[in-house]
PDB file of C-alpha atoms in Angstrom:
ATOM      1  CA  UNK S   1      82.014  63.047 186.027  1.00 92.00           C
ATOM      2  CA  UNK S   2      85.434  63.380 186.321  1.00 95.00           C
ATOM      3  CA  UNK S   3      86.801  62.816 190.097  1.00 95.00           C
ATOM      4  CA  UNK S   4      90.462  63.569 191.143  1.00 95.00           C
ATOM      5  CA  UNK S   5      91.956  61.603 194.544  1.00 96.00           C
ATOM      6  CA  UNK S   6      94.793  63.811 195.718  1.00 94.00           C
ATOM      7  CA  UNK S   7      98.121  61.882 195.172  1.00 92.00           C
ATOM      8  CA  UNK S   8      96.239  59.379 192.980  1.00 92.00           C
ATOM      9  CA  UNK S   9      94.904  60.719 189.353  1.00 92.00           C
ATOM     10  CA  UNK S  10      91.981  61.221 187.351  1.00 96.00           C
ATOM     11  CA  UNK S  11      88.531  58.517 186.947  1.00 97.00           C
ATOM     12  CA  UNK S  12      85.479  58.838 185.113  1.00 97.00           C
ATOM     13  CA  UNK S  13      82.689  57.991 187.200  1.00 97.00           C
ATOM     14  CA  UNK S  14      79.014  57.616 185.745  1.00 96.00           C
ATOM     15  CA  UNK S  15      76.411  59.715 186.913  1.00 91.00           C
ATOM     16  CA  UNK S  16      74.304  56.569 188.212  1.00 94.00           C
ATOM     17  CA  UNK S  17      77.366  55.815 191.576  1.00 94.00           C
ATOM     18  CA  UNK S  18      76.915  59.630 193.076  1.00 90.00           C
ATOM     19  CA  UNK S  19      73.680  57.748 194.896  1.00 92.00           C
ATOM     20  CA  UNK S  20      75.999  55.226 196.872  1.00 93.00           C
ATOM     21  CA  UNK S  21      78.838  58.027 196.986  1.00 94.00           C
ATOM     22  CA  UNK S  22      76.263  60.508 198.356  1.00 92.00           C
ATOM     23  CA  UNK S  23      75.739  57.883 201.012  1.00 94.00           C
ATOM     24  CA  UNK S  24      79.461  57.406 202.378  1.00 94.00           C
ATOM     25  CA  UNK S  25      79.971  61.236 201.932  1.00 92.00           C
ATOM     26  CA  UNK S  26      77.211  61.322 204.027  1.00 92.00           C
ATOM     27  CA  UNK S  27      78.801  59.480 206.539  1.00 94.00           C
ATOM     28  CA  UNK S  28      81.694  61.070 206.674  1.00 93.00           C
ATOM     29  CA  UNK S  29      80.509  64.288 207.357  1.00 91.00           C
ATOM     30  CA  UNK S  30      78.694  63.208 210.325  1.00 93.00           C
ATOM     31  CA  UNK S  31      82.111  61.709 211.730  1.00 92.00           C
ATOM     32  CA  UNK S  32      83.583  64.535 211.013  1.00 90.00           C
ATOM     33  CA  UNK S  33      81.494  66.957 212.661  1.00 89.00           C
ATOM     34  CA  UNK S  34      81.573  64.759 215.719  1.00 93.00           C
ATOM     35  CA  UNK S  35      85.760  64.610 215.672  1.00 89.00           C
ATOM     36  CA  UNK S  36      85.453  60.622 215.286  1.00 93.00           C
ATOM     37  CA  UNK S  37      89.052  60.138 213.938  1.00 91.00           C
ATOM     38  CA  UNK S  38      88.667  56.357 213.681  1.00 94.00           C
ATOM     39  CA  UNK S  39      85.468  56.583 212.238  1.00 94.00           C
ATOM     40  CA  UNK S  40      86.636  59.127 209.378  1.00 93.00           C
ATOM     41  CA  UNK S  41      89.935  56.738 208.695  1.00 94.00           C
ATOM     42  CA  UNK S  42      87.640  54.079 208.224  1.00 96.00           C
ATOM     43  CA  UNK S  43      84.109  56.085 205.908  1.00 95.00           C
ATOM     44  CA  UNK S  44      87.576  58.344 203.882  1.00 95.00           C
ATOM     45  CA  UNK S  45      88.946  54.812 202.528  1.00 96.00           C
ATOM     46  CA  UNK S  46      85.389  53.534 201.578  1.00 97.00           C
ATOM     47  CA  UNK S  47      84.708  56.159 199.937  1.00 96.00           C
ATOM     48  CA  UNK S  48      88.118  56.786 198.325  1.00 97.00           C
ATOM     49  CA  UNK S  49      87.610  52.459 197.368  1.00 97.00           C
ATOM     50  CA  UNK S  50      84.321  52.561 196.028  1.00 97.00           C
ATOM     51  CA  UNK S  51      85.759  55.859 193.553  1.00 97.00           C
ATOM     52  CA  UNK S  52      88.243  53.597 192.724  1.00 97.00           C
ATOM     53  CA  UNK S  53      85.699  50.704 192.020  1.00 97.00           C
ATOM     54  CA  UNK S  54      83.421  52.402 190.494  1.00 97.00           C
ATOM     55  CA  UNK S  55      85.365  54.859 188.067  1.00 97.00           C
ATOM     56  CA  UNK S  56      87.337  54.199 184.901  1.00 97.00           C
ATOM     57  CA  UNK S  57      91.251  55.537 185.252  1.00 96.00           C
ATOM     58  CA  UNK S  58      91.957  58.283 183.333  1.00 95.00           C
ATOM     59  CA  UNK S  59      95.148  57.494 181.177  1.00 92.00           C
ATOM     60  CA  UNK S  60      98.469  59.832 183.001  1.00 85.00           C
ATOM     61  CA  UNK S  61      98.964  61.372 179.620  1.00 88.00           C
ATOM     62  CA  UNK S  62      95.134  62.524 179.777  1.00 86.00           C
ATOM     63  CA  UNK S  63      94.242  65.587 181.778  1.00 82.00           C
ATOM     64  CA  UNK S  64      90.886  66.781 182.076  1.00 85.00           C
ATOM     65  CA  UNK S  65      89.153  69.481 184.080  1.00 90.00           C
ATOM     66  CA  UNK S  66      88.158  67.695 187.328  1.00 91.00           C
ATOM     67  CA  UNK S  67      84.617  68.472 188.278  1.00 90.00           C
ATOM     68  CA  UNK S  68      85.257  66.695 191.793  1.00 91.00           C
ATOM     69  CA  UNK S  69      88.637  66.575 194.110  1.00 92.00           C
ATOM     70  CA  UNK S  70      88.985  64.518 196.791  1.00 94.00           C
ATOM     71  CA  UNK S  71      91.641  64.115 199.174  1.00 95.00           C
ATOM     72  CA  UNK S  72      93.856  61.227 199.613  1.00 94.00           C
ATOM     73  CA  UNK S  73      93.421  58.431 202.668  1.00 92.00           C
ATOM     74  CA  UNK S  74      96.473  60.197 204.409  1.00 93.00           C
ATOM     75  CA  UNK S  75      94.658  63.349 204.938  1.00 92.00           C
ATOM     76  CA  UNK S  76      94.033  64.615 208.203  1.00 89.00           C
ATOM     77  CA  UNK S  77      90.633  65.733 209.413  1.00 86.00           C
ATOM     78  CA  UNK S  78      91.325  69.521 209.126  1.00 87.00           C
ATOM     79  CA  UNK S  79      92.433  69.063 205.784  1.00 89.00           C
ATOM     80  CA  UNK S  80      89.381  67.241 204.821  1.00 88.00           C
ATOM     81  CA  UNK S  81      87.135  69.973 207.260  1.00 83.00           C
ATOM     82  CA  UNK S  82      88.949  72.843 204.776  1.00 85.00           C
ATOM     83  CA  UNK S  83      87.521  70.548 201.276  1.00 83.00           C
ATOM     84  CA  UNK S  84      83.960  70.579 202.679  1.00 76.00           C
ATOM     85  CA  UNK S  85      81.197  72.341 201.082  1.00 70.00           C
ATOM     86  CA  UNK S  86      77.722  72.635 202.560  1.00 66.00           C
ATOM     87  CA  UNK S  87      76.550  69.326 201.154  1.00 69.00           C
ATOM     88  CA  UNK S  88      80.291  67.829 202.363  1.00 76.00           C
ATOM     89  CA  UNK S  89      82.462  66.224 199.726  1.00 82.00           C
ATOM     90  CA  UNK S  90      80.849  65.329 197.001  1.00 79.00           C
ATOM     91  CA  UNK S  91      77.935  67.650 195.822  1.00 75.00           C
ATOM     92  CA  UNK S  92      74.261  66.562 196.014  1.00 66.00           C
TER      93      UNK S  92
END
């Protein structure tokens, strides 16, 4: 699946990582529903890390349709609050 960070670029990230993604997304959406700002700092740069880890850049030169956006580590929590879906972040 191709995932977009805001500010960042493109990675290709297998199927078989949304399990441990699901997990921090998870997360997140419980600090975010309770307004736990240090809590979100902390579960958004995991997250946005283990993307990072996990996926395989996408060259600058090479744009694909993103299937997944998320937003950079400097976003506030209303920004991230106006990303969310039902099933937060990242679907599933």
């Amino acid at each position: 699946m191709i995932v977009r960070i805001m500010g960042e670029g493109q990675l290709d990230v297998a199927d078989g990582h949304f399990a441990e993604l699901n997990a921090l997304d998870d997360e997140l959406l419980a600090e975010l529903e309770s307004g736990d700002e240090e809590g979100f700092r902390r579960t958004l740069g995991s997250l946005l890390d283990a993307v990072r880890r996990l996926g395989a850049p996408l060259p600058d030169e090479v744009l694909e349709p993103s299937e997944l956006i998320l937003p950079g580590q400097d976003a506030s929590l209303d920004e991230v609050k106006e990303m969310l879906s039902d099933d937060g972040l990242i679907p599933g």
